Amino acid sequence: MSVHLPDASWPPVPEPLPHPVVDNHCHLDHRIRGGHRIDVADALDLAASVGVARIVQVGCDLPSSAWAVATAEAHPAVVAAVALHPNETPALSAAGQLDDALAEIDRLAAHPQVRAVGETGLDYFRTGVEGRDAQHRSFREHIAIAKRHDRALVIHDRDAHDDVLAVLDDEGLPERTVLHCFSGDADFARACVERGAYLSFAGTVTFKNAPDLRDALKGTPLDRILVETDAPFLTPMPHRGRPNASYLVPITLRYMAETRSVDLGDLCRAVEENTDRAFGGPWPRHGADAV
C-alpha cells in the first residue's frame, strides 16, 4: 500500500487505531486552497493505514452526488450519499429547477452503491429568512426519498435545531437517521436520540470553544455515536486551519475516548458497529493490511 502526503501543508499521519472505523461523512471531491486535493486512491490508502478502512462520500448538489456514486462504483470501500445541500435549494427554487433536481436525487438514490440521502436539512447561518421555504420543502422531499429507497437520512443542521426537530416530527423519521457534524448541546442530543437518531461527531468536538458539544458527547449513549471528518473541513486540533482528510479520524476518536473516559478500542468497535447499523450493513474495508 502506497502511503504518502501530497505536500507539507497536510497534517502528519497519526498513530493507528486499535480497531477499524468508518469516516461516515467525507467530501473527497472538494478541493482545498490552491485547487489541491488528495487523490481518492491515496486518501483511501492513508486512511486505511491508520484504521479508517471505509468512507461515506457525501454529495451536496447534482454534480457531487453523481461523483459520489461513480466513486463508490470504482472503490468498494466507499459508499455514496446523495442530496441537495440546504444552501443549494433557494437558488434552484428561484430558477424553477428544484423539482427536476429533486427528481434526479430520487433517481440516484436508487443506485445500489448509495447508502444514504444527504446531506439535507436546514441551514439558517448562510441562508436568510427568504430562503427558508425552499429549504423546508427540499428537506421534506429528501425525507420522503430516504423512506422510499430505504436509505439512511443524513441531516445538516446549522442554527436550526428546533425547526429540524419540528420537520422530523411532522414527517416522521426514516428507519435510520444521522445528525451529521452534530452541533447541539446535551438537551438537543437527548431529543435527537429519543427520536432514534445517531449523532456523528467531527473535529469540532476538539475545539476549545465547544464545551456544550463535549457535554453532548458525554451524555450520548454509546450505541448512538458515530465519527466523521467532513473533510476537507473541520480539521481537529491541534491542526485546525489545515486541510482535513479521513486519515485524521484517529485524532478525533482519541479525544472522544478521553472525553468520555472510555477505552479507545471499545469506542472504535462501537463506532464501527453503529455505522454499519446506521448505513444499512457493512461493506468492504480498504487495503489488505488495514487493521
PDB file of C-alpha atoms in Angstrom:
ATOM      1  CA  MET A   1       0.000   0.000   0.000  1.00  0.00           C
ATOM      2  CA  SER A   2       1.401   3.391  -1.044  1.00  0.00           C
ATOM      3  CA  VAL A   3       1.059   5.880   1.807  1.00  0.00           C
ATOM      4  CA  HIS A   4       2.255   9.441   1.337  1.00  0.00           C
ATOM      5  CA  LEU A   5       1.082  13.004   1.815  1.00  0.00           C
ATOM      6  CA  PRO A   6       0.797  15.198  -1.284  1.00  0.00           C
ATOM      7  CA  ASP A   7       2.613  18.161   0.319  1.00  0.00           C
ATOM      8  CA  ALA A   8       3.741  19.607   3.639  1.00  0.00           C
ATOM      9  CA  SER A   9       0.509  21.524   4.242  1.00  0.00           C
ATOM     10  CA  TRP A  10      -1.265  18.316   5.255  1.00  0.00           C
ATOM     11  CA  PRO A  11      -1.044  17.303   8.934  1.00  0.00           C
ATOM     12  CA  PRO A  12       1.210  14.359   9.839  1.00  0.00           C
ATOM     13  CA  VAL A  13      -0.196  10.840   9.885  1.00  0.00           C
ATOM     14  CA  PRO A  14      -1.370   9.931  13.421  1.00  0.00           C
ATOM     15  CA  GLU A  15      -0.877   6.674  15.287  1.00  0.00           C
ATOM     16  CA  PRO A  16      -3.172   3.898  14.013  1.00  0.00           C
ATOM     17  CA  LEU A  17      -6.351   2.971  15.825  1.00  0.00           C
ATOM     18  CA  PRO A  18      -6.619  -0.400  17.606  1.00  0.00           C
ATOM     19  CA  HIS A  19      -9.759  -1.324  15.636  1.00  0.00           C
ATOM     20  CA  PRO A  20     -11.065  -0.153  12.223  1.00  0.00           C
ATOM     21  CA  VAL A  21     -13.714   2.545  11.973  1.00  0.00           C
ATOM     22  CA  VAL A  22     -15.640   4.388   9.254  1.00  0.00           C
ATOM     23  CA  ASP A  23     -15.471   8.048   8.284  1.00  0.00           C
ATOM     24  CA  ASN A  24     -19.202   8.413   7.745  1.00  0.00           C
ATOM     25  CA  HIS A  25     -19.087  11.878   6.169  1.00  0.00           C
ATOM     26  CA  CYS A  26     -16.402  12.968   3.723  1.00  0.00           C
ATOM     27  CA  HIS A  27     -16.119  15.181   0.626  1.00  0.00           C
ATOM     28  CA  LEU A  28     -13.289  13.670  -1.394  1.00  0.00           C
ATOM     29  CA  ASP A  29     -14.272  15.807  -4.373  1.00  0.00           C
ATOM     30  CA  HIS A  30     -13.732  19.149  -2.623  1.00  0.00           C
ATOM     31  CA  ARG A  31     -10.516  20.978  -3.353  1.00  0.00           C
ATOM     32  CA  ILE A  32      -8.592  22.938  -0.719  1.00  0.00           C
ATOM     33  CA  ARG A  33      -6.896  26.290  -1.124  1.00  0.00           C
ATOM     34  CA  GLY A  34      -4.795  26.387  -4.257  1.00  0.00           C
ATOM     35  CA  GLY A  35      -7.006  23.846  -6.003  1.00  0.00           C
ATOM     36  CA  HIS A  36      -5.349  20.768  -4.484  1.00  0.00           C
ATOM     37  CA  ARG A  37      -6.884  17.643  -3.026  1.00  0.00           C
ATOM     38  CA  ILE A  38      -5.745  14.151  -2.111  1.00  0.00           C
ATOM     39  CA  ASP A  39      -6.275  11.631  -4.895  1.00  0.00           C
ATOM     40  CA  VAL A  40      -9.028   9.155  -3.981  1.00  0.00           C
ATOM     41  CA  ALA A  41      -6.684   6.155  -4.048  1.00  0.00           C
ATOM     42  CA  ASP A  42      -4.146   7.976  -1.858  1.00  0.00           C
ATOM     43  CA  ALA A  43      -6.898   9.128   0.510  1.00  0.00           C
ATOM     44  CA  LEU A  44      -8.080   5.544   0.928  1.00  0.00           C
ATOM     45  CA  ASP A  45      -4.536   4.230   1.422  1.00  0.00           C
ATOM     46  CA  LEU A  46      -3.716   6.883   4.027  1.00  0.00           C
ATOM     47  CA  ALA A  47      -6.961   6.315   5.894  1.00  0.00           C
ATOM     48  CA  ALA A  48      -6.612   2.526   5.890  1.00  0.00           C
ATOM     49  CA  SER A  49      -3.032   2.806   7.176  1.00  0.00           C
ATOM     50  CA  VAL A  50      -4.387   4.235  10.454  1.00  0.00           C
ATOM     51  CA  GLY A  51      -7.504   2.064  10.706  1.00  0.00           C
ATOM     52  CA  VAL A  52     -10.078   4.167   8.861  1.00  0.00           C
ATOM     53  CA  ALA A  53     -10.914   1.460   6.388  1.00  0.00           C
ATOM     54  CA  ARG A  54     -14.201   2.708   4.906  1.00  0.00           C
ATOM     55  CA  ILE A  55     -15.680   6.051   3.841  1.00  0.00           C
ATOM     56  CA  VAL A  56     -19.092   7.516   3.097  1.00  0.00           C
ATOM     57  CA  GLN A  57     -18.695  10.028   0.264  1.00  0.00           C
ATOM     58  CA  VAL A  58     -21.385  12.704   0.550  1.00  0.00           C
ATOM     59  CA  GLY A  59     -22.964  14.744  -2.222  1.00  0.00           C
ATOM     60  CA  CYS A  60     -24.197  18.336  -1.854  1.00  0.00           C
ATOM     61  CA  ASP A  61     -25.599  19.019  -5.333  1.00  0.00           C
ATOM     62  CA  LEU A  62     -26.250  17.108  -8.546  1.00  0.00           C
ATOM     63  CA  PRO A  63     -22.632  17.018  -9.824  1.00  0.00           C
ATOM     64  CA  SER A  64     -21.159  15.972  -6.467  1.00  0.00           C
ATOM     65  CA  SER A  65     -23.904  13.392  -5.913  1.00  0.00           C
ATOM     66  CA  ALA A  66     -23.217  11.842  -9.316  1.00  0.00           C
ATOM     67  CA  TRP A  67     -19.475  11.941  -8.497  1.00  0.00           C
ATOM     68  CA  ALA A  68     -20.148  10.171  -5.195  1.00  0.00           C
ATOM     69  CA  VAL A  69     -21.970   7.361  -6.986  1.00  0.00           C
ATOM     70  CA  ALA A  70     -19.221   6.981  -9.602  1.00  0.00           C
ATOM     71  CA  THR A  71     -16.523   6.947  -6.896  1.00  0.00           C
ATOM     72  CA  ALA A  72     -18.416   4.317  -4.925  1.00  0.00           C
ATOM     73  CA  GLU A  73     -18.698   2.206  -8.072  1.00  0.00           C
ATOM     74  CA  ALA A  74     -14.920   2.405  -8.570  1.00  0.00           C
ATOM     75  CA  HIS A  75     -13.866   1.861  -4.935  1.00  0.00           C
ATOM     76  CA  PRO A  76     -15.580  -0.881  -2.882  1.00  0.00           C
ATOM     77  CA  ALA A  77     -14.568   0.733   0.436  1.00  0.00           C
ATOM     78  CA  VAL A  78     -16.601   3.835  -0.476  1.00  0.00           C
ATOM     79  CA  VAL A  79     -20.381   4.156  -0.419  1.00  0.00           C
ATOM     80  CA  ALA A  80     -22.339   7.199  -1.518  1.00  0.00           C
ATOM     81  CA  ALA A  81     -24.805   9.657  -0.048  1.00  0.00           C
ATOM     82  CA  VAL A  82     -26.740  11.875  -2.474  1.00  0.00           C
ATOM     83  CA  ALA A  83     -28.646  15.106  -1.867  1.00  0.00           C
ATOM     84  CA  LEU A  84     -29.085  18.807  -2.404  1.00  0.00           C
ATOM     85  CA  HIS A  85     -27.451  20.735   0.430  1.00  0.00           C
ATOM     86  CA  PRO A  86     -29.947  23.134   2.040  1.00  0.00           C
ATOM     87  CA  ASN A  87     -27.885  26.110   0.924  1.00  0.00           C
ATOM     88  CA  GLU A  88     -28.268  24.982  -2.693  1.00  0.00           C
ATOM     89  CA  THR A  89     -32.059  24.890  -2.661  1.00  0.00           C
ATOM     90  CA  PRO A  90     -33.082  28.584  -2.629  1.00  0.00           C
ATOM     91  CA  ALA A  91     -31.310  29.317  -5.915  1.00  0.00           C
ATOM     92  CA  LEU A  92     -32.702  26.156  -7.500  1.00  0.00           C
ATOM     93  CA  SER A  93     -36.178  27.108  -6.367  1.00  0.00           C
ATOM     94  CA  ALA A  94     -35.838  30.669  -7.663  1.00  0.00           C
ATOM     95  CA  ALA A  95     -34.739  29.316 -11.041  1.00  0.00           C
ATOM     96  CA  GLY A  96     -37.646  26.880 -11.202  1.00  0.00           C
ATOM     97  CA  GLN A  97     -35.236  23.921 -11.162  1.00  0.00           C
ATOM     98  CA  LEU A  98     -35.848  22.431  -7.709  1.00  0.00           C
ATOM     99  CA  ASP A  99     -38.409  19.815  -8.779  1.00  0.00           C
ATOM    100  CA  ASP A 100     -36.163  18.474 -11.538  1.00  0.00           C
ATOM    101  CA  ALA A 101     -33.155  18.427  -9.212  1.00  0.00           C
ATOM    102  CA  LEU A 102     -35.093  16.522  -6.556  1.00  0.00           C
ATOM    103  CA  ALA A 103     -36.242  14.037  -9.191  1.00  0.00           C
ATOM    104  CA  GLU A 104     -32.610  13.400 -10.132  1.00  0.00           C
ATOM    105  CA  ILE A 105     -31.673  12.843  -6.465  1.00  0.00           C
ATOM    106  CA  ASP A 106     -34.551  10.366  -6.277  1.00  0.00           C
ATOM    107  CA  ARG A 107     -33.152   8.550  -9.304  1.00  0.00           C
ATOM    108  CA  LEU A 108     -29.618   8.468  -7.902  1.00  0.00           C
ATOM    109  CA  ALA A 109     -30.852   7.252  -4.510  1.00  0.00           C
ATOM    110  CA  ALA A 110     -31.974   4.011  -6.127  1.00  0.00           C
ATOM    111  CA  HIS A 111     -28.393   3.088  -7.059  1.00  0.00           C
ATOM    112  CA  PRO A 112     -27.110   0.069  -5.080  1.00  0.00           C
ATOM    113  CA  GLN A 113     -23.922   1.905  -4.011  1.00  0.00           C
ATOM    114  CA  VAL A 114     -25.970   4.657  -2.383  1.00  0.00           C
ATOM    115  CA  ARG A 115     -26.456   4.093   1.349  1.00  0.00           C
ATOM    116  CA  ALA A 116     -27.853   7.489   2.353  1.00  0.00           C
ATOM    117  CA  VAL A 117     -29.826  10.531   1.293  1.00  0.00           C
ATOM    118  CA  GLY A 118     -27.939  13.576   2.493  1.00  0.00           C
ATOM    119  CA  GLU A 119     -26.677  15.933   3.330  1.00  0.00           C
ATOM    120  CA  THR A 120     -30.056  17.595   3.543  1.00  0.00           C
ATOM    121  CA  GLY A 121     -31.682  19.626   6.272  1.00  0.00           C
ATOM    122  CA  LEU A 122     -31.795  23.273   7.322  1.00  0.00           C
ATOM    123  CA  ASP A 123     -29.111  25.956   7.482  1.00  0.00           C
ATOM    124  CA  TYR A 124     -30.098  29.307   8.953  1.00  0.00           C
ATOM    125  CA  PHE A 125     -26.490  30.532   9.174  1.00  0.00           C
ATOM    126  CA  ARG A 126     -25.773  31.058   5.473  1.00  0.00           C
ATOM    127  CA  THR A 127     -29.333  31.301   4.140  1.00  0.00           C
ATOM    128  CA  GLY A 128     -31.643  34.104   5.219  1.00  0.00           C
ATOM    129  CA  VAL A 129     -35.345  34.028   6.005  1.00  0.00           C
ATOM    130  CA  GLU A 130     -36.220  34.426   2.322  1.00  0.00           C
ATOM    131  CA  GLY A 131     -34.674  31.030   1.521  1.00  0.00           C
ATOM    132  CA  ARG A 132     -36.229  29.002   4.308  1.00  0.00           C
ATOM    133  CA  ASP A 133     -39.365  27.905   2.477  1.00  0.00           C
ATOM    134  CA  ALA A 134     -37.234  26.276  -0.233  1.00  0.00           C
ATOM    135  CA  GLN A 135     -35.057  24.587   2.393  1.00  0.00           C
ATOM    136  CA  HIS A 136     -38.083  23.193   4.223  1.00  0.00           C
ATOM    137  CA  ARG A 137     -39.657  21.900   1.018  1.00  0.00           C
ATOM    138  CA  SER A 138     -36.429  20.238  -0.066  1.00  0.00           C
ATOM    139  CA  PHE A 139     -35.828  18.741   3.389  1.00  0.00           C
ATOM    140  CA  ARG A 140     -39.289  17.178   3.451  1.00  0.00           C
ATOM    141  CA  GLU A 141     -38.826  15.705  -0.013  1.00  0.00           C
ATOM    142  CA  HIS A 142     -35.426  14.254   0.924  1.00  0.00           C
ATOM    143  CA  ILE A 143     -37.054  12.562   3.910  1.00  0.00           C
ATOM    144  CA  ALA A 144     -39.581  11.015   1.537  1.00  0.00           C
ATOM    145  CA  ILE A 145     -36.807   9.877  -0.824  1.00  0.00           C
ATOM    146  CA  ALA A 146     -34.897   8.241   2.036  1.00  0.00           C
ATOM    147  CA  LYS A 147     -38.005   6.345   3.082  1.00  0.00           C
ATOM    148  CA  ARG A 148     -38.858   5.390  -0.486  1.00  0.00           C
ATOM    149  CA  HIS A 149     -35.469   3.780  -1.079  1.00  0.00           C
ATOM    150  CA  ASP A 150     -34.793   2.576   2.496  1.00  0.00           C
ATOM    151  CA  ARG A 151     -31.722   4.785   2.822  1.00  0.00           C
ATOM    152  CA  ALA A 152     -30.276   6.499   5.864  1.00  0.00           C
ATOM    153  CA  LEU A 153     -31.146  10.184   6.173  1.00  0.00           C
ATOM    154  CA  VAL A 154     -28.092  12.416   6.753  1.00  0.00           C
ATOM    155  CA  ILE A 155     -29.053  15.777   8.232  1.00  0.00           C
ATOM    156  CA  HIS A 156     -27.181  19.072   8.003  1.00  0.00           C
ATOM    157  CA  ASP A 157     -28.378  21.284  10.851  1.00  0.00           C
ATOM    158  CA  ARG A 158     -26.889  24.720  11.408  1.00  0.00           C
ATOM    159  CA  ASP A 159     -28.612  27.166  13.750  1.00  0.00           C
ATOM    160  CA  ALA A 160     -31.918  25.384  13.111  1.00  0.00           C
ATOM    161  CA  HIS A 161     -32.259  22.778  15.887  1.00  0.00           C
ATOM    162  CA  ASP A 162     -35.908  23.417  16.769  1.00  0.00           C
ATOM    163  CA  ASP A 163     -37.107  23.517  13.172  1.00  0.00           C
ATOM    164  CA  VAL A 164     -35.176  20.363  12.258  1.00  0.00           C
ATOM    165  CA  LEU A 165     -36.965  18.512  15.047  1.00  0.00           C
ATOM    166  CA  ALA A 166     -40.311  20.024  14.051  1.00  0.00           C
ATOM    167  CA  VAL A 167     -39.939  18.827  10.447  1.00  0.00           C
ATOM    168  CA  LEU A 168     -38.821  15.365  11.575  1.00  0.00           C
ATOM    169  CA  ASP A 169     -41.751  15.093  13.969  1.00  0.00           C
ATOM    170  CA  ASP A 170     -44.158  16.190  11.241  1.00  0.00           C
ATOM    171  CA  GLU A 171     -42.811  13.890   8.529  1.00  0.00           C
ATOM    172  CA  GLY A 172     -41.642  11.001  10.703  1.00  0.00           C
ATOM    173  CA  LEU A 173     -38.047   9.816  10.746  1.00  0.00           C
ATOM    174  CA  PRO A 174     -36.789   7.194   8.295  1.00  0.00           C
ATOM    175  CA  GLU A 175     -35.698   3.936   9.912  1.00  0.00           C
ATOM    176  CA  ARG A 176     -32.116   5.278  10.119  1.00  0.00           C
ATOM    177  CA  THR A 177     -31.251   8.967  10.665  1.00  0.00           C
ATOM    178  CA  VAL A 178     -27.851  10.613  11.262  1.00  0.00           C
ATOM    179  CA  LEU A 179     -27.245  14.118  12.599  1.00  0.00           C
ATOM    180  CA  HIS A 180     -24.097  14.974  10.645  1.00  0.00           C
ATOM    181  CA  CYS A 181     -21.452  17.094  12.392  1.00  0.00           C
ATOM    182  CA  PHE A 182     -23.615  17.266  15.490  1.00  0.00           C
ATOM    183  CA  SER A 183     -23.567  20.829  16.813  1.00  0.00           C
ATOM    184  CA  GLY A 184     -26.090  20.938  19.631  1.00  0.00           C
ATOM    185  CA  ASP A 185     -25.922  20.758  23.399  1.00  0.00           C
ATOM    186  CA  ALA A 186     -26.820  17.889  25.732  1.00  0.00           C
ATOM    187  CA  ASP A 187     -30.545  18.692  25.670  1.00  0.00           C
ATOM    188  CA  PHE A 188     -30.680  18.675  21.877  1.00  0.00           C
ATOM    189  CA  ALA A 189     -28.634  15.463  21.802  1.00  0.00           C
ATOM    190  CA  ARG A 190     -31.141  13.846  24.141  1.00  0.00           C
ATOM    191  CA  ALA A 191     -34.050  14.983  21.951  1.00  0.00           C
ATOM    192  CA  CYS A 192     -32.414  13.523  18.832  1.00  0.00           C
ATOM    193  CA  VAL A 193     -31.571  10.214  20.497  1.00  0.00           C
ATOM    194  CA  GLU A 194     -35.104   9.910  21.865  1.00  0.00           C
ATOM    195  CA  ARG A 195     -36.301  10.043  18.257  1.00  0.00           C
ATOM    196  CA  GLY A 196     -33.907   7.233  17.309  1.00  0.00           C
ATOM    197  CA  ALA A 197     -31.186   9.263  15.601  1.00  0.00           C
ATOM    198  CA  TYR A 198     -27.444   8.664  15.535  1.00  0.00           C
ATOM    199  CA  LEU A 199     -25.145  11.581  16.384  1.00  0.00           C
ATOM    200  CA  SER A 200     -21.985  12.000  14.329  1.00  0.00           C
ATOM    201  CA  PHE A 201     -19.126  13.948  15.912  1.00  0.00           C
ATOM    202  CA  ALA A 202     -16.489  15.750  13.836  1.00  0.00           C
ATOM    203  CA  GLY A 203     -13.258  17.580  14.619  1.00  0.00           C
ATOM    204  CA  THR A 204     -15.332  20.397  16.122  1.00  0.00           C
ATOM    205  CA  VAL A 205     -15.583  18.368  19.341  1.00  0.00           C
ATOM    206  CA  THR A 206     -11.864  19.080  19.886  1.00  0.00           C
ATOM    207  CA  PHE A 207     -12.226  22.865  19.547  1.00  0.00           C
ATOM    208  CA  LYS A 208     -11.686  24.942  22.677  1.00  0.00           C
ATOM    209  CA  ASN A 209     -14.943  26.823  22.157  1.00  0.00           C
ATOM    210  CA  ALA A 210     -17.111  23.667  22.162  1.00  0.00           C
ATOM    211  CA  PRO A 211     -17.832  22.740  25.828  1.00  0.00           C
ATOM    212  CA  ASP A 212     -21.556  22.220  25.090  1.00  0.00           C
ATOM    213  CA  LEU A 213     -20.660  19.810  22.316  1.00  0.00           C
ATOM    214  CA  ARG A 214     -18.433  17.813  24.662  1.00  0.00           C
ATOM    215  CA  ASP A 215     -21.283  17.674  27.189  1.00  0.00           C
ATOM    216  CA  ALA A 216     -23.499  16.314  24.420  1.00  0.00           C
ATOM    217  CA  LEU A 217     -20.893  13.652  23.628  1.00  0.00           C
ATOM    218  CA  LYS A 218     -20.673  12.605  27.282  1.00  0.00           C
ATOM    219  CA  GLY A 219     -24.434  12.191  27.509  1.00  0.00           C
ATOM    220  CA  THR A 220     -24.983  10.321  24.238  1.00  0.00           C
ATOM    221  CA  PRO A 221     -25.475   6.543  24.572  1.00  0.00           C
ATOM    222  CA  LEU A 222     -22.509   4.593  23.225  1.00  0.00           C
ATOM    223  CA  ASP A 223     -24.698   2.809  20.678  1.00  0.00           C
ATOM    224  CA  ARG A 224     -25.678   6.130  19.046  1.00  0.00           C
ATOM    225  CA  ILE A 225     -22.225   7.656  18.442  1.00  0.00           C
ATOM    226  CA  LEU A 226     -20.563   7.988  15.025  1.00  0.00           C
ATOM    227  CA  VAL A 227     -17.400   9.795  13.906  1.00  0.00           C
ATOM    228  CA  GLU A 228     -16.674  11.816  10.774  1.00  0.00           C
ATOM    229  CA  THR A 229     -14.276  14.316   9.250  1.00  0.00           C
ATOM    230  CA  ASP A 230     -16.486  16.431   6.961  1.00  0.00           C
ATOM    231  CA  ALA A 231     -13.162  16.629   5.125  1.00  0.00           C
ATOM    232  CA  PRO A 232     -11.561  18.733   3.853  1.00  0.00           C
ATOM    233  CA  PHE A 233     -13.190  20.931   6.518  1.00  0.00           C
ATOM    234  CA  LEU A 234     -13.239  20.957  10.353  1.00  0.00           C
ATOM    235  CA  THR A 235      -9.733  19.623  10.929  1.00  0.00           C
ATOM    236  CA  PRO A 236      -9.317  18.585  14.586  1.00  0.00           C
ATOM    237  CA  MET A 237      -6.977  20.298  16.997  1.00  0.00           C
ATOM    238  CA  PRO A 238      -4.036  20.782  17.027  1.00  0.00           C
ATOM    239  CA  HIS A 239      -4.214  21.090  13.222  1.00  0.00           C
ATOM    240  CA  ARG A 240      -7.235  23.382  12.918  1.00  0.00           C
ATOM    241  CA  GLY A 241      -6.861  25.570   9.829  1.00  0.00           C
ATOM    242  CA  ARG A 242      -5.006  22.932   7.819  1.00  0.00           C
ATOM    243  CA  PRO A 243      -6.778  20.604   5.350  1.00  0.00           C
ATOM    244  CA  ASN A 244      -8.652  17.627   6.727  1.00  0.00           C
ATOM    245  CA  ALA A 245      -8.895  14.058   5.426  1.00  0.00           C
ATOM    246  CA  SER A 246     -10.136  10.687   6.626  1.00  0.00           C
ATOM    247  CA  TYR A 247      -6.690   9.651   7.897  1.00  0.00           C
ATOM    248  CA  LEU A 248      -7.102  12.215  10.718  1.00  0.00           C
ATOM    249  CA  VAL A 249     -10.140  10.473  12.270  1.00  0.00           C
ATOM    250  CA  PRO A 250      -7.866   8.882  14.940  1.00  0.00           C
ATOM    251  CA  ILE A 251      -7.174  12.331  16.423  1.00  0.00           C
ATOM    252  CA  THR A 252     -10.874  12.991  16.913  1.00  0.00           C
ATOM    253  CA  LEU A 253     -11.604   9.495  18.203  1.00  0.00           C
ATOM    254  CA  ARG A 254      -8.804   9.599  20.766  1.00  0.00           C
ATOM    255  CA  TYR A 255     -10.139  12.914  22.018  1.00  0.00           C
ATOM    256  CA  MET A 256     -13.650  11.468  22.184  1.00  0.00           C
ATOM    257  CA  ALA A 257     -12.441   8.462  24.185  1.00  0.00           C
ATOM    258  CA  GLU A 258     -10.641  10.727  26.641  1.00  0.00           C
ATOM    259  CA  THR A 259     -13.685  12.984  26.966  1.00  0.00           C
ATOM    260  CA  ARG A 260     -15.925  10.036  27.773  1.00  0.00           C
ATOM    261  CA  SER A 261     -13.265   8.234  29.847  1.00  0.00           C
ATOM    262  CA  VAL A 262     -13.717   5.035  27.842  1.00  0.00           C
ATOM    263  CA  ASP A 263     -11.257   2.590  26.311  1.00  0.00           C
ATOM    264  CA  LEU A 264     -10.288   3.654  22.780  1.00  0.00           C
ATOM    265  CA  GLY A 265     -10.663   0.142  21.387  1.00  0.00           C
ATOM    266  CA  ASP A 266     -14.163  -0.181  22.867  1.00  0.00           C
ATOM    267  CA  LEU A 267     -15.154   3.152  21.361  1.00  0.00           C
ATOM    268  CA  CYS A 268     -13.763   2.152  17.948  1.00  0.00           C
ATOM    269  CA  ARG A 269     -15.706  -1.108  17.959  1.00  0.00           C
ATOM    270  CA  ALA A 270     -18.895   0.662  18.982  1.00  0.00           C
ATOM    271  CA  VAL A 271     -18.473   3.321  16.291  1.00  0.00           C
ATOM    272  CA  GLU A 272     -17.957   0.729  13.566  1.00  0.00           C
ATOM    273  CA  GLU A 273     -20.966  -1.317  14.679  1.00  0.00           C
ATOM    274  CA  ASN A 274     -23.099   1.818  14.921  1.00  0.00           C
ATOM    275  CA  THR A 275     -22.061   2.935  11.441  1.00  0.00           C
ATOM    276  CA  ASP A 276     -22.997  -0.414   9.939  1.00  0.00           C
ATOM    277  CA  ARG A 277     -26.424  -0.212  11.555  1.00  0.00           C
ATOM    278  CA  ALA A 278     -26.935   3.413  10.557  1.00  0.00           C
ATOM    279  CA  PHE A 279     -25.960   2.879   6.928  1.00  0.00           C
ATOM    280  CA  GLY A 280     -27.704  -0.426   6.282  1.00  0.00           C
ATOM    281  CA  GLY A 281     -24.992  -3.007   6.904  1.00  0.00           C
ATOM    282  CA  PRO A 282     -21.251  -3.493   6.337  1.00  0.00           C
ATOM    283  CA  TRP A 283     -19.324  -3.013   3.097  1.00  0.00           C
ATOM    284  CA  PRO A 284     -15.724  -3.994   2.208  1.00  0.00           C
ATOM    285  CA  ARG A 285     -12.762  -2.465   4.012  1.00  0.00           C
ATOM    286  CA  HIS A 286      -9.928  -0.933   2.001  1.00  0.00           C
ATOM    287  CA  GLY A 287      -6.465  -2.448   1.910  1.00  0.00           C
ATOM    288  CA  ALA A 288      -5.279  -5.920   2.748  1.00  0.00           C
ATOM    289  CA  ASP A 289      -3.176  -4.554   5.623  1.00  0.00           C
ATOM    290  CA  ALA A 290      -5.916  -2.376   7.158  1.00  0.00           C
ATOM    291  CA  VAL A 291      -6.060  -3.059  10.894  1.00  0.00           C
TER     292      VAL A 291
END
